[in-house]
């Protein structure tokens, strides 16, 4: 079914305010709750299709598709085909028996003609769905092995009734909890390589041997070092020496990489510009040869390819799955520029000086000439490998430090993914934690836009604003361990202060200040209550953003108490916070911004420490317990993963592609089975 969406979801959200790598998803991006913008044509789009184990399955839309030219659509299509062609690689990288087990289970799933209403069958189905979700038999996040909730006898019966073949070893891997129990072991005392199930090392290679091998090929004097071990599995040769089995054409994963290369070649033929085409050629050469110098050349060209509307990640990228941190997991993400977010960003950039001049901070801390920070939001058109079904929400690449320093890096927020997460979470949290019906209505009508504007202001204006006093060192040197939460809080405060400024309406960024009020509601609700659900009972708040949301909220609550700016209400033993004076709250945000800017500009460590430790670290245990209980009752699965849209070429009588349509499937099982058939190249 093709979903018609007219007024589209503009995505501008949650940024990676940090270094390289990926920003993992949390199910709690700060401002967003659950709204759908009124009158949107996507109101009846089914965001979440199902929930099983600790997982939920979500769909995402591709805003802006119709703005692409035919060649751009083809480019996206070819890049997604390239990505999917390597899907099997991730299964094999995660564990050496994964592909065999997946194929056996899929064969049973398709061919079993017996009772499909029994608990055993349903548990078998959940087990298979969990394998699809995590690209293998280990949990994608916890690294623990999935436990089949059915007996080995039942499974053996399924195997024989469907003429399925499965090795003894694979069967043991499934049912013996002690065998390869953990995907990645991070405790050195247990043997990093020996105790990790990942398939980057043959079973007979030890941690010591692997480390010795990598040391032997490392050149400490190389100032442009290749990413050694990134694209290979360590094995032992006939002489018992450790050698690399390289991922390349004619090598390990060759059959899948040949398909990837084919589609990358098609993509190159419709590249948007020369730099993009050059990068694609480099990537093809790298896959053909396995030569890591070519991977670096590719990355240098890729970083410089910034002019097109289409971009992509494709390669053996993140090394989190390798207990020694060398080998990259196969991953692809295909992205389209978020046109609406870009428009919004340019409005903010063009008015950056207004925001600086009118800021409540002291004049001596204002920049005479402020330039907004470019902040990139993209919409995902397809993902595979390590990025699918579970996906990051932000990516900052490349990982090679010398390339980042010398040639730069790209940092993007995956706007439509963040949006889908928020939509899928439903209104449960909002209904539970909002003080009154008016607040709920305001959130439903405005919180999506409010969240996007908050993030845009935070990134484009907030981080760019203000200046240090002369001869004051950088915040890292002066504010030390509090520097990042102070900086994040400062950027939040700039955003909050201006979200209730009539200038935002004047600039056409929002229709009314209701948007700003919705953001105030959501910010206080999150900072005082809902973000605590991400914390274990008894723990202090540690993470910089969580801390700043707490110290901002607690500070304004306390300072406004005498004037009843924010009122605490306890109803049926539950806490609620009701903002009674939005204008005064805005003044308080301004006061705190002025103080925080002073702290940063002067490098006032003692004041930073007092603010952060006084308002942002400790948690009231009774309130925390209450929040956890209220949240648990809602039954929201902690991890989300995505069904990809299908890009469907439309061809004329000669077989030429005349258009490519987007279809949004809603059946996770069917998509996984289709992928296994269509892209089962290993
Ligand atoms: Zn930030």
XYZ file of C-alpha atoms and ligand atoms in Angstrom:
683
model
C 0.000 0.000 0.000
C 1.386 3.334 -0.926
C 0.895 5.874 1.778
C 0.052 9.342 0.604
C 1.673 12.029 2.561
C 1.260 15.598 1.607
C 2.322 17.835 4.410
C 5.325 16.006 5.431
C 7.034 15.335 8.577
C 10.003 17.595 8.709
C 12.744 16.135 10.645
C 15.243 17.996 12.652
C 16.254 16.368 15.795
C 18.603 15.175 18.375
C 22.150 15.743 17.460
C 25.318 13.944 18.033
C 27.003 16.607 20.168
C 30.228 14.663 20.216
C 33.021 12.711 18.580
C 33.040 9.882 16.111
C 30.931 6.816 15.787
C 27.276 6.299 16.234
C 24.751 7.720 18.547
C 22.688 4.839 19.829
C 18.968 5.121 20.067
C 17.318 5.630 23.367
C 13.581 5.504 23.464
C 13.532 8.881 25.088
C 14.697 11.705 22.939
C 14.159 14.646 25.114
C 11.398 16.832 23.947
C 9.496 14.451 21.917
C 6.704 12.549 23.300
C 4.076 11.363 21.125
C 2.303 13.798 19.062
C 1.135 13.809 15.590
C 0.896 17.191 13.993
C -2.720 17.988 13.479
C -4.001 17.698 9.960
C -1.048 15.703 8.805
C -1.921 13.230 6.153
C 0.155 10.681 8.025
C -2.246 10.581 10.942
C -3.357 7.068 10.137
C 0.106 5.768 9.293
C 0.765 2.732 11.432
C 4.072 3.511 13.139
C 4.425 0.459 15.322
C 3.349 -2.866 13.872
C 4.102 -5.330 16.640
C 5.927 -6.021 19.871
C 7.580 -9.254 21.044
C 10.153 -10.171 23.700
C 11.739 -6.810 24.626
C 11.428 -5.489 21.072
C 9.069 -3.333 19.087
C 8.860 -3.119 15.320
C 8.470 0.351 13.856
C 8.007 1.783 10.365
C 9.480 5.001 9.053
C 8.558 7.278 6.184
C 10.814 8.915 3.596
C 9.909 12.609 3.500
C 10.991 14.518 0.420
C 11.031 11.509 -1.914
C 8.936 13.302 -4.511
C 11.394 16.191 -4.572
C 14.088 13.942 -6.030
C 14.850 13.737 -9.730
C 14.591 10.386 -11.463
C 18.368 9.968 -11.391
C 18.431 10.767 -7.690
C 15.714 8.199 -7.064
C 17.737 5.666 -9.032
C 20.813 6.546 -7.019
C 18.965 5.897 -3.775
C 17.528 2.681 -5.149
C 20.913 1.343 -6.302
C 22.552 2.259 -3.014
C 19.877 0.451 -1.003
C 20.265 -2.599 -3.263
C 24.006 -2.486 -2.655
C 23.400 -2.330 1.075
C 20.972 -5.220 1.187
C 23.269 -7.375 -0.962
C 25.655 -7.565 1.986
C 22.992 -8.396 4.574
C 24.228 -11.949 5.136
C 27.709 -10.700 6.009
C 26.483 -9.263 9.300
C 24.938 -12.578 10.306
C 28.197 -14.392 9.674
C 30.271 -11.731 11.397
C 28.119 -11.946 14.492
C 28.529 -15.697 14.872
C 29.833 -18.487 12.696
C 26.628 -20.584 12.990
C 24.142 -17.754 12.480
C 23.515 -18.230 8.766
C 23.082 -21.965 9.096
C 20.652 -21.532 11.989
C 18.702 -18.760 10.267
C 18.345 -20.773 7.060
C 17.187 -23.851 8.964
C 14.622 -21.887 10.942
C 13.347 -20.108 7.859
C 12.952 -23.443 6.100
C 10.897 -24.723 9.007
C 8.884 -21.525 9.150
C 7.950 -21.745 5.483
C 7.369 -25.486 5.210
C 5.928 -26.634 8.496
C 2.376 -27.885 7.938
C 1.536 -28.877 11.506
C -0.187 -27.050 14.360
C 0.628 -23.347 14.271
C -1.610 -22.410 17.185
C 0.421 -24.097 19.928
C 2.544 -22.202 22.429
C 5.569 -24.102 21.153
C 5.063 -22.821 17.626
C 4.455 -19.283 18.830
C 7.631 -19.425 20.885
C 9.501 -20.768 17.873
C 8.212 -17.828 15.850
C 9.345 -15.326 18.494
C 12.782 -16.960 18.597
C 13.132 -16.610 14.832
C 11.935 -13.013 14.923
C 14.485 -12.237 17.607
C 17.217 -13.713 15.387
C 16.107 -11.528 12.490
C 16.025 -8.503 14.753
C 19.570 -8.982 16.024
C 21.142 -10.551 12.914
C 21.886 -13.671 14.858
C 21.244 -15.691 17.986
C 22.631 -13.100 20.394
C 20.835 -10.033 21.717
C 21.794 -6.953 19.668
C 22.338 -4.812 22.746
C 22.795 -7.080 25.766
C 25.057 -9.513 23.830
C 23.509 -12.479 25.638
C 22.313 -15.521 23.719
C 18.586 -15.823 23.030
C 16.997 -18.629 25.001
C 14.582 -20.755 22.967
C 11.289 -20.998 24.884
C 10.637 -24.431 23.374
C 12.277 -27.782 23.925
C 14.974 -29.365 21.824
C 12.616 -32.321 21.307
C 9.956 -30.069 19.832
C 12.540 -28.425 17.615
C 13.944 -31.769 16.454
C 10.435 -32.787 15.435
C 10.077 -29.589 13.398
C 13.443 -30.280 11.763
C 12.541 -33.781 10.681
C 8.990 -32.949 9.587
C 10.285 -30.254 7.242
C 13.363 -32.110 5.960
C 15.556 -29.378 7.394
C 19.256 -29.931 7.854
C 21.172 -28.538 10.784
C 24.589 -29.566 12.059
C 25.067 -31.009 15.510
C 27.262 -28.045 16.384
C 24.626 -25.492 15.406
C 21.986 -27.392 17.359
C 24.219 -27.296 20.426
C 24.780 -23.588 19.926
C 21.036 -23.056 20.021
C 20.211 -25.179 23.043
C 23.285 -25.344 25.271
C 23.251 -22.104 27.234
C 26.923 -22.465 28.138
C 28.172 -22.578 24.539
C 29.155 -19.195 23.041
C 26.937 -17.529 25.618
C 28.067 -13.998 24.885
C 28.487 -12.181 21.583
C 31.132 -9.762 22.875
C 33.002 -10.312 26.134
C 34.531 -7.161 27.581
C 36.030 -8.581 30.751
C 39.720 -9.275 30.000
C 39.880 -11.831 32.806
C 37.493 -14.070 30.914
C 39.482 -13.957 27.668
C 38.285 -11.300 25.236
C 38.598 -13.352 22.076
C 38.094 -16.804 23.627
C 34.821 -15.837 25.338
C 33.328 -13.789 22.525
C 31.080 -15.552 20.045
C 31.713 -13.026 17.269
C 33.292 -14.464 14.181
C 36.218 -12.080 13.749
C 38.588 -14.749 15.045
C 38.660 -18.438 14.228
C 37.931 -20.544 17.326
C 41.575 -21.619 17.621
C 42.964 -18.059 17.705
C 43.655 -16.748 21.211
C 43.590 -13.193 22.547
C 47.360 -13.210 22.950
C 47.921 -14.437 19.394
C 45.521 -11.876 17.957
C 47.123 -9.027 19.893
C 50.603 -10.176 18.882
C 49.551 -10.351 15.253
C 48.060 -6.850 15.237
C 51.116 -5.490 17.047
C 53.353 -7.048 14.416
C 51.613 -5.181 11.583
C 51.267 -1.848 13.404
C 53.675 0.921 12.486
C 53.744 3.359 15.431
C 55.474 6.015 13.314
C 52.868 6.039 10.567
C 51.023 9.349 10.795
C 48.354 8.215 8.359
C 47.853 4.674 9.594
C 45.504 2.288 7.849
C 42.749 0.759 9.986
C 44.509 -2.557 10.443
C 42.287 -5.599 10.838
C 39.204 -3.653 9.787
C 38.157 -6.036 7.017
C 39.369 -9.495 7.894
C 38.926 -12.561 10.045
C 41.983 -13.889 11.821
C 42.640 -17.559 11.151
C 45.572 -19.947 11.382
C 47.249 -21.238 8.251
C 48.553 -24.773 7.723
C 51.781 -23.814 9.457
C 49.863 -22.636 12.525
C 50.611 -18.956 11.921
C 47.953 -16.283 12.418
C 46.934 -14.750 9.093
C 44.101 -12.583 7.804
C 41.239 -13.953 5.739
C 40.335 -10.703 4.015
C 36.798 -9.602 3.086
C 37.083 -9.006 -0.674
C 36.183 -10.335 -4.076
C 37.769 -13.779 -4.272
C 38.200 -13.758 -0.498
C 35.918 -14.011 2.485
C 32.356 -12.824 1.700
C 33.342 -12.511 -1.978
C 29.973 -13.629 -3.409
C 28.078 -10.996 -1.416
C 30.650 -8.291 -2.126
C 30.388 -8.954 -5.870
C 26.695 -8.086 -5.685
C 27.424 -5.038 -3.556
C 29.955 -3.911 -6.174
C 27.480 -4.420 -9.010
C 24.967 -2.071 -7.385
C 27.622 0.454 -6.385
C 28.616 0.554 -10.057
C 25.024 1.277 -11.009
C 24.983 4.023 -8.379
C 28.155 5.528 -9.807
C 26.474 5.762 -13.217
C 23.878 8.175 -11.799
C 26.056 9.952 -9.215
C 25.092 13.551 -8.492
C 28.592 14.942 -8.970
C 32.200 13.971 -9.677
C 33.274 13.713 -6.066
C 30.454 11.333 -5.314
C 31.303 9.243 -8.366
C 34.977 9.184 -7.380
C 34.159 8.001 -3.876
C 31.960 5.226 -5.252
C 34.780 4.094 -7.543
C 37.188 4.055 -4.581
C 34.757 1.969 -2.579
C 34.403 -0.534 -5.409
C 38.197 -0.836 -5.715
C 38.439 -1.384 -1.983
C 35.919 -4.223 -2.068
C 37.669 -5.713 -5.090
C 41.107 -5.714 -3.476
C 40.562 -5.533 0.267
C 43.292 -2.874 0.266
C 42.834 -0.655 3.328
C 44.746 2.229 1.711
C 41.907 2.364 -0.793
C 39.427 2.458 2.096
C 41.216 5.583 3.356
C 41.190 7.165 -0.087
C 37.495 6.371 -0.281
C 36.865 8.041 3.084
C 38.772 11.157 2.099
C 36.675 11.511 -1.038
C 33.492 10.644 0.827
C 34.090 13.348 3.442
C 34.504 15.893 0.681
C 31.353 14.783 -1.089
C 28.953 17.226 0.564
C 27.149 18.870 -2.315
C 24.613 16.249 -3.272
C 21.215 15.604 -1.741
C 21.953 11.904 -1.408
C 24.548 10.366 0.851
C 25.266 6.922 2.202
C 27.329 4.833 4.565
C 28.584 1.534 3.210
C 31.417 -0.533 4.579
C 32.890 -2.414 7.491
C 32.496 0.498 9.806
C 31.997 0.347 13.553
C 34.305 -1.830 15.620
C 32.160 -2.132 18.764
C 31.418 -5.779 18.021
C 35.086 -6.737 18.065
C 36.289 -7.325 21.641
C 39.720 -6.061 20.523
C 38.248 -3.155 18.533
C 39.813 -3.825 15.113
C 37.277 -5.374 12.778
C 34.325 -3.416 11.405
C 30.778 -4.697 11.160
C 29.116 -4.507 7.759
C 26.734 -1.582 7.721
C 24.849 0.575 5.281
C 22.575 3.571 5.603
C 21.225 5.451 2.584
C 20.224 9.031 3.296
C 18.382 11.884 1.647
C 18.874 15.464 2.750
C 16.064 16.707 4.974
C 14.858 19.644 2.900
C 12.460 21.030 5.509
C 15.070 20.922 8.246
C 17.571 22.625 5.955
C 15.100 25.439 5.301
C 14.553 25.894 9.005
C 18.259 25.846 9.659
C 18.908 28.596 7.127
C 16.267 30.814 8.761
C 18.082 30.389 12.070
C 21.512 30.937 10.522
C 20.331 34.130 8.835
C 19.061 35.460 12.143
C 21.917 34.286 14.320
C 22.888 37.872 15.176
C 19.370 38.696 16.416
C 19.553 35.819 18.869
C 22.969 36.891 20.118
C 22.124 40.580 20.438
C 18.850 39.930 22.269
C 20.187 37.250 24.560
C 19.788 37.811 28.316
C 23.514 37.127 28.837
C 25.879 39.928 29.899
C 27.015 42.186 27.071
C 30.667 41.351 27.615
C 29.858 37.679 26.930
C 28.151 38.318 23.599
C 29.843 37.765 20.287
C 30.027 40.823 18.068
C 29.615 38.631 15.049
C 28.022 35.261 15.506
C 27.784 32.600 12.828
C 25.397 29.706 13.303
C 26.685 26.157 13.310
C 25.735 23.979 10.366
C 23.790 21.002 11.554
C 22.857 18.196 9.224
C 19.640 16.290 9.314
C 18.992 13.518 6.837
C 16.168 11.106 6.211
C 16.943 7.437 5.893
C 15.770 5.665 2.754
C 17.133 2.225 3.579
C 19.419 0.400 5.981
C 21.093 -2.988 6.180
C 23.640 -4.978 8.124
C 24.627 -3.628 11.508
C 22.237 -0.673 11.060
C 19.120 -2.769 10.562
C 16.573 -3.567 11.916
C 18.053 -1.830 14.974
C 19.531 1.504 13.910
C 21.565 4.381 15.282
C 19.867 7.790 15.331
C 22.976 9.765 14.546
C 26.259 8.992 12.812
C 29.603 10.748 12.853
C 32.207 9.332 10.460
C 34.835 8.428 9.380
C 36.413 6.773 12.381
C 40.070 7.151 11.379
C 41.303 10.009 13.526
C 43.931 11.311 11.145
C 41.348 11.616 8.377
C 39.024 13.493 10.728
C 41.782 15.917 11.664
C 43.154 16.422 8.196
C 40.089 16.136 5.983
C 37.095 16.550 8.286
C 34.132 14.408 9.146
C 30.415 14.233 8.574
C 27.911 14.265 11.381
C 24.257 13.610 10.712
C 21.102 13.126 12.678
C 18.693 10.576 11.167
C 15.572 12.741 11.305
C 12.858 10.389 10.086
C 14.131 7.581 12.314
C 13.949 9.809 15.386
C 10.495 10.908 14.318
C 9.295 7.335 13.880
C 10.607 6.381 17.317
C 8.631 9.221 18.817
C 5.484 8.423 16.909
C 5.716 4.746 17.791
C 5.997 5.412 21.483
C 2.325 6.342 21.451
C 0.687 8.665 23.927
C 1.130 6.388 26.932
C 3.921 8.366 28.585
C 2.214 11.668 27.910
C -1.141 10.500 29.255
C 0.516 9.144 32.374
C 2.780 12.057 33.235
C 1.014 15.185 31.924
C -0.698 17.258 34.600
C -3.942 17.960 32.769
C -5.925 17.545 29.556
C -4.853 20.945 28.239
C -1.220 19.930 28.473
C -1.937 16.680 26.633
C -3.790 18.474 23.853
C -1.051 21.059 23.512
C 1.572 18.344 23.270
C -0.377 16.383 20.696
C -0.774 19.446 18.525
C 2.689 20.942 18.933
C 5.343 18.796 20.531
C 6.748 17.354 17.323
C 7.522 20.769 15.868
C 8.546 21.991 19.317
C 11.121 19.248 19.635
C 12.547 19.942 16.189
C 12.807 23.655 16.860
C 14.403 23.024 20.224
C 17.063 20.839 18.655
C 17.678 23.257 15.801
C 18.038 26.184 18.215
C 20.243 24.125 20.518
C 22.586 23.135 17.706
C 22.600 26.060 15.309
C 22.352 28.971 17.755
C 22.931 27.577 21.253
C 26.367 26.027 20.816
C 27.462 28.921 18.593
C 26.544 31.676 21.018
C 28.517 33.538 23.678
C 32.234 34.052 24.140
C 34.897 33.479 26.768
C 36.506 36.345 28.639
C 40.029 37.102 27.571
C 42.731 34.832 28.949
C 40.162 32.372 30.309
C 41.029 28.836 29.240
C 38.662 26.531 27.379
C 35.829 24.947 29.424
C 37.673 21.624 29.289
C 40.528 23.287 31.156
C 38.462 25.376 33.559
C 35.202 23.531 34.226
C 36.813 20.091 33.941
C 34.362 17.228 34.510
C 31.404 19.634 34.438
C 32.284 21.267 31.127
C 30.093 19.161 28.876
C 26.934 19.250 30.988
C 27.367 23.019 31.418
C 27.723 23.411 27.657
C 24.722 21.196 26.875
C 22.617 23.025 29.463
C 23.691 26.369 28.060
C 22.602 25.348 24.554
C 19.281 24.060 25.937
C 18.702 27.342 27.740
C 19.282 29.386 24.591
C 16.684 27.214 22.869
C 14.200 27.410 25.733
C 14.567 31.168 26.080
C 13.773 31.793 22.418
C 11.038 29.202 22.031
C 8.712 31.652 23.729
C 9.926 34.680 21.777
C 7.319 36.209 19.399
C 10.249 36.531 16.967
C 9.874 32.812 16.253
C 6.337 33.417 14.997
C 7.480 36.467 13.061
C 10.165 34.374 11.333
C 7.532 31.841 10.329
C 9.095 29.062 12.358
C 5.937 28.461 14.369
C 2.338 29.560 14.024
C 1.836 30.478 17.637
C 3.661 30.423 20.962
C 1.653 27.341 21.906
C 4.584 25.485 20.341
C 6.956 27.035 22.851
C 4.568 26.320 25.708
C 4.381 22.673 24.660
C 8.170 22.552 24.750
C 8.228 24.052 28.256
C 5.700 21.450 29.435
C 7.660 18.616 27.897
C 11.019 19.829 29.145
C 9.906 20.130 32.770
C 8.001 16.826 32.633
C 11.109 15.098 31.324
C 13.651 16.836 33.527
C 11.691 16.344 36.738
C 10.144 12.935 36.071
C 10.189 10.882 32.904
C 13.916 10.783 32.149
C 14.393 8.937 35.443
C 13.049 5.827 33.774
C 16.372 5.443 31.987
C 18.176 5.193 35.307
C 18.515 2.204 37.599
C 17.070 2.664 41.048
C 19.696 4.006 43.421
C 21.952 5.358 40.683
C 23.024 8.989 40.367
C 22.458 10.824 37.111
C 25.733 10.578 35.169
C 25.140 11.317 31.491
C 25.813 14.971 30.572
C 22.491 15.678 28.797
C 20.423 13.951 31.478
C 22.266 15.957 34.095
C 21.648 19.261 32.378
C 17.951 18.534 31.920
C 17.785 17.830 35.645
C 19.730 20.890 36.794
C 17.861 23.231 34.471
C 14.458 21.869 35.579
C 15.218 21.684 39.294
C 16.768 25.146 39.349
C 13.837 26.936 37.689
C 11.375 24.955 39.800
C 13.105 26.077 43.014
C 13.624 29.702 41.965
C 10.021 30.027 40.831
C 8.513 28.418 43.896
C 7.661 31.644 45.702
C 5.751 32.881 42.648
C 4.133 29.499 41.890
C 5.721 29.474 38.432
C 5.770 25.681 38.412
C 3.561 23.887 40.924
C 4.105 20.372 42.179
C 0.850 18.409 42.425
C 0.498 15.025 44.092
C -2.588 13.164 42.964
C -3.338 9.564 43.999
C 0.219 9.373 45.250
C 1.630 10.415 41.853
C 3.778 13.452 41.102
C 2.862 15.996 38.436
C 4.316 19.399 37.585
C 2.079 22.159 36.312
C 3.499 25.299 34.747
C 1.293 28.190 35.850
C 3.253 31.142 34.509
C 5.013 30.588 31.198
C 6.302 34.148 30.893
C 7.931 34.056 34.298
C 9.406 30.670 33.472
C 10.929 32.211 30.375
C 12.491 34.913 32.550
C 13.923 32.222 34.834
C 15.402 30.356 31.867
C 16.967 33.678 30.841
C 18.363 34.264 34.342
C 19.900 30.803 34.408
C 21.292 31.253 30.898
C 22.985 34.461 32.010
C 24.537 32.693 35.000
C 25.628 29.641 33.002
C 27.181 31.851 30.339
C 28.988 33.710 33.116
C 30.267 30.383 34.472
C 31.549 29.393 31.057
C 32.948 32.794 30.101
C 34.800 33.184 33.386
C 35.642 29.502 33.830
C 34.046 29.514 37.292
C 34.571 25.899 38.336
C 33.134 26.270 41.851
C 29.863 27.731 40.565
C 29.612 24.998 37.910
C 30.145 22.312 40.517
C 27.558 23.837 42.837
C 24.962 24.061 40.093
C 25.518 20.579 38.660
C 25.936 18.719 41.931
C 23.274 20.747 43.692
C 20.565 20.270 41.071
C 21.590 17.675 38.506
C 23.030 14.538 40.077
C 21.044 13.239 43.032
C 17.646 11.660 42.597
C 14.792 11.526 45.110
C 14.474 7.770 45.639
C 10.723 7.832 46.281
C 10.027 9.803 43.131
C 12.358 7.552 41.141
C 10.602 4.411 42.394
C 7.273 5.948 41.496
C 8.405 6.863 37.959
C 9.734 3.359 37.337
C 6.468 1.808 38.530
C 4.327 4.131 36.454
C 6.457 3.477 33.370
C 6.594 -0.267 33.760
C 2.806 -0.488 33.797
C 2.763 1.026 30.312
C 4.515 -2.035 28.903
C 6.615 -0.168 26.357
C 9.321 -2.407 24.877
C 12.750 -0.900 25.514
C 14.279 -1.615 22.083
C 12.965 -0.629 18.679
C 13.865 -1.801 15.203
C 12.580 -0.918 11.768
C 10.856 -2.308 8.725
C 12.467 -0.656 5.692
C 10.347 0.967 3.009
C 10.476 -0.846 -0.339
C 11.687 1.112 -3.357
C 9.862 -0.219 -6.369
C 11.023 0.659 -9.884
C 8.345 1.403 -12.477
C 9.481 0.426 -15.971
C 8.280 1.101 -19.486
C 7.843 -1.460 -22.254
C 11.574 -1.377 -23.002
C 12.411 -2.062 -19.406
C 13.697 1.437 -18.688
C 13.047 2.764 -15.228
C 10.620 5.674 -15.516
C 9.962 6.200 -11.827
C 10.597 4.619 -8.471
C 7.766 4.364 -5.977
C 7.992 4.019 -2.249
C 5.918 1.321 -0.620
C 5.641 0.959 3.132
C 5.265 -2.694 4.076
C 3.855 -3.499 7.490
C 4.881 -7.120 7.937
C 8.262 -7.660 9.559
C 8.258 -11.435 8.974
C 7.528 -11.070 5.268
C 10.287 -8.492 4.867
C 12.829 -10.709 6.590
C 11.854 -13.738 4.501
C 11.982 -11.647 1.343
C 15.442 -10.329 2.208
C 16.742 -13.822 2.939
C 15.519 -15.062 -0.426
C 16.421 -12.043 -2.494
C 19.745 -11.178 -0.884
C 20.864 -14.555 0.450
C 24.289 -14.332 -1.136
C 26.262 -16.329 1.415
Zn 24.518 19.839 22.281
